Short mmCIF file of C-alpha atoms and ligand atoms in Angstrom, two decimals:
data_model
loop_
_atom_site.label_atom_id
_atom_site.label_comp_id
_atom_site.label_asym_id
_atom_site.label_seq_id
_atom_site.Cartn_x
_atom_site.Cartn_y
_atom_site.Cartn_z
CA MET S 238 25.83 4.01 4.58
CA GLU S 239 26.75 6.16 1.55
CA GLU S 240 28.01 9.63 2.48
CA LYS S 241 25.42 11.59 0.52
CA LEU S 242 22.56 9.64 2.12
CA SER S 243 23.97 10.11 5.58
CA GLN S 244 24.35 13.86 4.92
CA ILE S 245 20.74 14.22 3.76
CA LEU S 246 19.43 12.33 6.78
CA ALA S 247 21.60 14.34 9.18
CA GLU S 248 20.21 17.57 7.71
CA VAL S 249 16.63 16.38 8.08
CA ARG S 250 17.33 15.23 11.64
CA GLY S 251 18.57 18.70 12.49
CA GLU S 252 15.33 20.31 11.31
CA THR S 253 11.89 20.14 12.85
CA GLY S 254 9.94 19.37 9.67
CA ASN S 255 7.61 16.49 8.89
CA VAL S 256 8.56 13.16 7.41
CA LEU S 257 6.25 11.43 4.95
CA VAL S 258 6.85 7.75 4.25
CA LEU S 259 5.24 6.28 1.13
CA THR S 260 5.20 2.48 0.93
CA GLY S 261 4.21 0.02 -1.79
CA ALA S 262 4.03 -3.73 -2.19
CA GLY S 263 7.84 -3.99 -2.02
CA ILE S 264 7.96 -3.43 1.74
CA SER S 265 5.79 -6.52 2.25
CA ALA S 266 7.61 -8.66 -0.34
CA GLU S 267 10.06 -9.94 2.30
CA SER S 268 7.07 -10.94 4.46
CA GLY S 269 6.11 -13.31 1.64
CA ILE S 270 3.32 -11.24 0.05
CA PRO S 271 3.88 -11.19 -3.71
CA THR S 272 4.00 -7.82 -5.49
CA PHE S 273 1.77 -7.31 -8.52
CA ARG S 274 4.75 -7.42 -10.88
CA GLY S 275 5.87 -10.90 -9.80
CA LYS S 276 5.27 -14.06 -11.84
CA GLU S 277 2.79 -15.39 -9.26
CA GLY S 278 0.35 -12.60 -10.05
CA TYR S 279 -2.10 -14.29 -12.40
CA TRP S 280 -5.40 -15.96 -11.49
CA VAL S 281 -7.06 -18.77 -13.45
CA VAL S 282 -10.79 -18.62 -14.20
CA GLY S 283 -11.97 -21.58 -16.31
CA SER S 284 -9.37 -21.85 -19.04
CA ARG S 285 -8.24 -18.22 -18.95
CA ASN S 286 -5.45 -16.48 -17.02
CA TYR S 287 -6.21 -13.04 -15.59
CA MET S 288 -3.66 -10.52 -14.35
CA PRO S 289 -4.23 -8.39 -11.20
CA GLU S 290 -4.92 -5.38 -13.44
CA GLN S 291 -7.94 -7.31 -14.76
CA MET S 292 -9.09 -8.95 -11.52
CA ALA S 293 -8.88 -5.79 -9.42
CA THR S 294 -11.50 -3.87 -11.38
CA ASN S 295 -15.05 -2.76 -10.88
CA ALA S 296 -15.79 -4.13 -14.36
CA MET S 297 -14.74 -7.64 -13.26
CA PHE S 298 -16.69 -7.30 -10.00
CA ARG S 299 -19.85 -6.42 -11.94
CA THR S 300 -19.40 -9.41 -14.28
CA ASN S 301 -18.26 -11.99 -11.75
CA PRO S 302 -18.43 -10.87 -8.10
CA ALA S 303 -18.03 -14.39 -6.71
CA GLU S 304 -14.76 -14.93 -8.59
CA VAL S 305 -13.42 -11.51 -7.59
CA TRP S 306 -14.21 -12.39 -3.94
CA ARG S 307 -12.54 -15.79 -4.30
CA TRP S 308 -9.39 -14.06 -5.57
CA TYR S 309 -9.45 -11.50 -2.73
CA LEU S 310 -10.12 -14.07 -0.04
CA TYR S 311 -7.13 -16.06 -1.28
CA ARG S 312 -4.96 -12.91 -1.23
CA PHE S 313 -6.28 -11.96 2.21
CA SER S 314 -5.38 -15.44 3.42
CA VAL S 315 -1.78 -14.88 2.24
CA CYS S 316 -1.73 -11.52 4.08
CA ARG S 317 -3.20 -13.04 7.24
CA SER S 318 -0.48 -15.69 7.37
CA ALA S 319 2.32 -13.15 6.78
CA GLN S 320 4.20 -11.38 9.59
CA PRO S 321 5.54 -7.80 9.66
CA ASN S 322 9.29 -7.59 8.92
CA GLU S 323 12.25 -5.40 10.00
CA GLY S 324 11.19 -2.78 7.46
CA HIS S 325 7.69 -2.42 8.95
CA ARG S 326 9.19 -2.38 12.46
CA ALA S 327 11.67 0.37 11.56
CA LEU S 328 8.74 2.59 10.53
CA VAL S 329 7.11 2.01 13.93
CA GLU S 330 10.35 3.24 15.55
CA LEU S 331 10.26 6.29 13.30
CA GLU S 332 6.67 7.12 14.25
CA ARG S 333 7.53 6.76 17.96
CA ALA S 334 10.45 9.16 17.56
CA LEU S 335 8.66 11.77 15.44
CA ASP S 336 5.11 11.57 16.80
CA ASP S 337 2.87 13.96 14.90
CA ARG S 338 5.71 14.93 12.57
CA PHE S 339 5.26 11.47 11.01
CA THR S 340 2.79 10.38 8.31
CA LEU S 341 2.64 7.04 6.55
CA VAL S 342 0.93 6.77 3.17
CA THR S 343 0.66 3.16 2.04
CA GLN S 344 -0.60 1.47 -1.10
CA ASN S 345 -0.73 -1.83 0.73
CA ILE S 346 -4.00 -3.34 1.83
CA ASP S 347 -2.29 -6.09 3.84
CA GLY S 348 -2.55 -4.53 7.31
CA LEU S 349 1.12 -5.25 8.14
CA HIS S 350 1.88 -1.63 9.10
CA ARG S 351 -0.98 -1.73 11.60
CA ARG S 352 0.04 -5.14 12.94
CA ALA S 353 3.64 -3.92 13.32
CA GLY S 354 2.33 -1.04 15.46
CA ASN S 355 1.92 2.10 13.33
CA SER S 356 -1.08 4.14 14.45
CA GLU S 357 -4.37 4.21 12.52
CA ALA S 358 -4.48 7.98 12.79
CA ARG S 359 -1.19 8.59 10.97
CA THR S 360 -1.53 5.79 8.40
CA TYR S 361 -3.39 6.67 5.21
CA CYS S 362 -4.34 3.56 3.21
CA ILE S 363 -4.69 5.19 -0.19
CA HIS S 364 -5.59 1.92 -1.91
CA GLY S 365 -7.89 0.73 0.86
CA ASP S 366 -7.59 -1.89 3.58
CA ALA S 367 -8.38 -5.63 3.54
CA ALA S 368 -9.81 -5.33 7.06
CA TRP S 369 -12.94 -3.60 5.73
CA VAL S 370 -15.80 -4.15 3.28
CA ARG S 371 -18.48 -1.81 1.99
CA CYS S 372 -21.60 -2.06 -0.16
CA GLY S 373 -20.75 -2.81 -3.82
CA ALA S 374 -23.66 -0.61 -4.90
CA GLU S 375 -22.68 2.21 -2.47
CA CYS S 376 -26.25 2.08 -1.05
CA GLY S 377 -25.17 4.07 1.99
CA ALA S 378 -24.82 1.15 4.42
CA GLY S 379 -21.25 2.27 5.24
CA LYS S 380 -17.93 0.56 5.91
CA LYS S 381 -17.97 -2.67 7.95
CA PRO S 382 -15.24 -4.96 9.27
CA LEU S 383 -14.48 -7.92 7.00
CA PRO S 384 -16.98 -10.59 8.15
CA ASP S 385 -15.72 -13.59 10.03
CA LEU S 386 -14.99 -15.90 7.09
CA GLN S 387 -12.67 -18.85 7.00
CA LEU S 388 -9.50 -17.08 5.87
CA ILE S 389 -7.06 -19.90 5.41
CA ARG S 390 -7.69 -20.69 1.77
CA SER S 391 -6.01 -22.16 -1.27
CA LYS S 392 -6.46 -20.99 -4.83
CA ASP S 393 -9.13 -23.69 -5.26
CA THR S 394 -11.25 -22.99 -2.19
CA PRO S 395 -14.80 -22.37 -3.49
CA LEU S 396 -16.98 -19.53 -2.26
CA SER S 397 -19.58 -21.24 -0.07
CA ALA S 398 -23.23 -20.24 0.41
CA ASP S 399 -22.26 -19.19 3.94
CA ASP S 400 -19.47 -16.94 2.59
CA GLN S 401 -21.89 -15.38 0.14
CA ALA S 402 -24.48 -14.76 2.86
CA LYS S 403 -21.84 -13.04 5.00
CA LEU S 404 -20.81 -10.90 2.03
CA THR S 405 -24.37 -9.68 1.42
CA CYS S 406 -25.19 -6.03 2.18
CA SER S 407 -27.71 -5.69 5.02
CA GLY S 408 -28.89 -2.41 3.49
CA CYS S 409 -29.79 -3.43 -0.07
CA GLY S 410 -29.25 -7.21 -0.32
CA GLY S 411 -26.53 -6.84 -3.01
CA TRP S 412 -22.87 -7.90 -2.72
CA MET S 413 -20.50 -6.22 -0.33
CA ARG S 414 -17.14 -5.39 -1.93
CA PRO S 415 -13.61 -5.31 -0.56
CA HIS S 416 -12.70 -1.82 0.64
CA VAL S 417 -9.96 -1.40 -1.96
CA LEU S 418 -9.36 0.96 -4.85
CA TRP S 419 -9.72 -0.81 -8.19
CA PHE S 420 -7.74 -0.05 -11.33
CA ASP S 421 -10.78 1.43 -13.10
CA GLU S 422 -11.72 3.71 -10.18
CA TYR S 423 -10.59 7.10 -8.85
CA TYR S 424 -8.95 8.20 -5.64
CA ASP S 425 -11.08 10.24 -3.22
CA GLU S 426 -10.82 11.61 0.31
CA GLU S 427 -13.71 9.72 1.90
CA ASN S 428 -12.49 6.21 1.18
CA TYR S 429 -8.84 6.68 0.30
CA ARG S 430 -7.59 9.88 2.02
CA MET S 431 -6.37 11.48 -1.19
CA ASP S 432 -6.49 15.11 0.01
CA SER S 433 -4.93 14.23 3.35
CA ALA S 434 -2.08 12.41 1.59
CA LEU S 435 -1.40 15.40 -0.69
CA ARG S 436 -1.50 17.79 2.27
CA ALA S 437 1.02 15.63 4.11
CA ALA S 438 3.24 15.76 1.01
CA GLN S 439 3.04 19.57 0.94
CA LYS S 440 4.16 19.76 4.56
CA ALA S 441 6.96 17.20 4.34
CA ARG S 442 10.67 18.04 4.70
CA LEU S 443 11.55 14.48 3.73
CA LEU S 444 9.74 12.02 1.49
CA LEU S 445 10.93 8.45 2.06
CA VAL S 446 9.60 6.11 -0.65
CA VAL S 447 9.83 2.33 -0.14
CA GLY S 448 9.05 -0.51 -2.55
CA THR S 449 6.86 1.33 -5.02
CA SER S 450 7.09 0.84 -8.77
CA GLY S 451 5.58 4.20 -9.66
CA ALA S 452 2.84 2.64 -11.78
CA THR S 453 0.03 4.25 -9.80
CA ASN S 454 -1.19 7.82 -10.01
CA LEU S 455 -1.37 9.39 -6.54
CA PRO S 456 2.06 8.11 -5.43
CA MET S 457 3.62 9.65 -8.54
CA GLN S 458 1.78 12.93 -7.85
CA ILE S 459 3.26 12.90 -4.35
CA GLY S 460 6.74 12.19 -5.73
CA ARG S 461 6.56 15.00 -8.29
CA LEU S 462 5.13 17.45 -5.74
CA ALA S 463 8.01 16.71 -3.38
CA TRP S 464 10.50 17.13 -6.22
CA ARG S 465 9.04 20.53 -7.25
CA GLN S 466 9.05 21.77 -3.66
CA GLY S 467 12.65 20.79 -3.06
CA THR S 468 11.68 18.26 -0.37
CA ALA S 469 14.48 15.85 0.52
CA LEU S 470 13.72 12.59 -1.32
CA VAL S 471 15.03 9.11 -0.53
CA ASP S 472 13.92 6.04 -2.50
CA VAL S 473 14.45 2.50 -1.17
CA ASN S 474 14.07 -0.17 -3.85
CA PRO S 475 16.24 -2.99 -5.23
CA GLU S 476 15.31 -1.90 -8.77
CA PRO S 477 15.47 1.39 -10.66
CA ASN S 478 12.06 3.10 -10.84
CA PRO S 479 10.60 6.58 -11.44
CA PHE S 480 11.05 7.66 -7.78
CA ALA S 481 14.74 6.77 -7.99
CA GLU S 482 14.99 8.98 -11.08
CA LEU S 483 13.34 11.87 -9.23
CA ALA S 484 15.63 11.35 -6.24
CA GLU S 485 18.74 11.26 -8.42
CA SER S 486 17.78 14.47 -10.19
CA CYS S 487 17.58 16.69 -7.09
CA ASP S 488 20.22 18.06 -4.70
CA ARG S 489 18.77 16.53 -1.57
CA GLY S 490 17.82 13.20 -3.14
CA PHE S 491 19.22 9.68 -2.96
CA PHE S 492 18.40 6.29 -4.47
CA ALA S 493 19.09 3.87 -1.62
CA ARG S 494 19.26 0.76 -3.73
CA GLY S 495 18.42 -2.40 -1.81
CA ASN S 496 15.74 -4.31 0.05
CA ALA S 497 13.52 -2.62 2.63
CA THR S 498 14.68 -4.85 5.50
CA ALA S 499 18.33 -4.08 4.75
CA ARG S 500 17.93 -0.33 4.23
CA LEU S 501 15.16 0.94 6.52
CA PRO S 502 16.66 0.12 9.94
CA GLU S 503 19.84 2.13 9.19
CA ILE S 504 17.88 5.00 7.63
CA VAL S 505 15.57 5.23 10.65
CA LYS S 506 18.54 5.05 13.00
CA ALA S 507 20.18 7.95 11.17
CA LEU S 508 16.95 9.98 11.42
CA THR S 509 16.37 9.35 15.11
CA ALA S 510 19.81 8.92 16.70
P1 LIG U 198 4.30 -3.09 -7.43
O1 LIG U 198 4.01 -4.53 -7.29
O2 LIG U 198 3.94 -2.38 -8.67
O3 LIG U 198 5.88 -2.84 -7.27
C1 LIG U 198 6.59 -3.31 -6.18
C2 LIG U 198 7.92 -2.55 -6.07
O4 LIG U 198 8.61 -3.08 -4.94
C3 LIG U 198 8.85 -2.72 -7.28
O5 LIG U 198 9.37 -1.46 -7.63
C4 LIG U 198 9.97 -3.64 -6.74
O6 LIG U 198 11.23 -3.38 -7.34
C5 LIG U 198 9.96 -3.28 -5.27
N1 LIG U 198 10.48 -4.31 -4.38
C6 LIG U 198 10.48 -5.66 -4.55
N2 LIG U 198 11.04 -6.26 -3.48
C7 LIG U 198 11.39 -5.28 -2.61
C8 LIG U 198 12.01 -5.27 -1.32
N3 LIG U 198 12.38 -6.41 -0.71
N4 LIG U 198 12.23 -4.07 -0.71
C9 LIG U 198 11.86 -2.91 -1.32
N5 LIG U 198 11.28 -2.87 -2.54
C10 LIG U 198 11.05 -4.04 -3.18
O7 LIG U 198 3.67 -2.43 -6.18
P2 LIG U 198 3.07 -1.00 -5.93
O8 LIG U 198 3.89 0.03 -6.62
O9 LIG U 198 2.86 -0.92 -4.49
O10 LIG U 198 1.65 -0.93 -6.65
C11 LIG U 198 0.87 -1.97 -7.09
C12 LIG U 198 -0.53 -2.06 -6.53
O11 LIG U 198 -0.71 -3.35 -5.99
C13 LIG U 198 -0.94 -1.17 -5.44
O12 LIG U 198 -2.17 -0.68 -5.83
C14 LIG U 198 -1.15 -2.01 -4.18
O13 LIG U 198 -2.31 -1.57 -3.55
C15 LIG U 198 -1.35 -3.38 -4.72
N6 LIG U 198 -0.70 -4.48 -4.00
C16 LIG U 198 -0.68 -4.51 -2.63
C17 LIG U 198 -0.04 -5.56 -1.97
C18 LIG U 198 -0.02 -5.59 -0.46
O14 LIG U 198 -0.97 -5.11 0.17
N7 LIG U 198 1.03 -6.12 0.14
C19 LIG U 198 0.59 -6.57 -2.71
C20 LIG U 198 0.53 -6.52 -4.10
C21 LIG U 198 -0.11 -5.45 -4.74
ZN1 LIG U 199 -26.01 -2.04 -0.10
#
């Protein structure tokens, strides 16, 4: 491990402050779940190709809910077949060592942090969670577990009448929606733990960012807040990105260039040894 990184981690280990880990799609890439920036991202409807930024919108859901569900059920099927990797497991070790000094803020909806063993209570899913659905019209029926649908699907699997019935809101008879934050929607506390995530950032002595491109708003707010406060800042990513720039422009910051599975086990070891 590079000397500066090892120094920063040793300092943090010697203190009693909180550690906030912020993860994005990159931590699940080595589990076989494509990130949004990859080539595999598009979805074909009729003769047109749509990018995730178009599919994952309330506007698209209002125009074509069945197609949006077909896309999500395919993505959920990819998540369901994937397994947590060494990166996810390292973060479970870190939570065990730090207990309530640990918070995990994730943009991933794939459930791999939970399946690896991180606790629900300390994991804030700021972009939602594939395990849940809620009423698309927000009629007040509340959050429900994803119904028992056939989840092994290909890109061509149609949405059956049975699927549609299971995705119907028992309160108002409209469509249920995936419990995820869409590109044309805003963060909030009730669904997405925005205030809790910002509070955790205020309290953190170390912000460890993993596999996040910096294209989304709340993660960047967290990064800039940490930078202003002088929080130690480590970014794990094989590619340069805005968090790496923040990390490289502060005293106690480091861009740990590389894949999550290669970098996280040694970082966690240095923080807990
Ligand atoms: P992103 O797709 O924009 O960027 C992924 C980042 O991960 C990039 O910076 C890339 O360089 C990095 N990366 C790639 N391989 C990596 C590896 N092996 N180790 C570490 N880093 C690696 O993802 P994002 O910034 O999380 O934001 C995009 C949005 O897409 C989010 O809203 C998220 O909710 C959603 N999304 C979620 C999943 C999931 O649940 N697994 C997958 C795709 C997209
Ligand atoms: Zn409803």
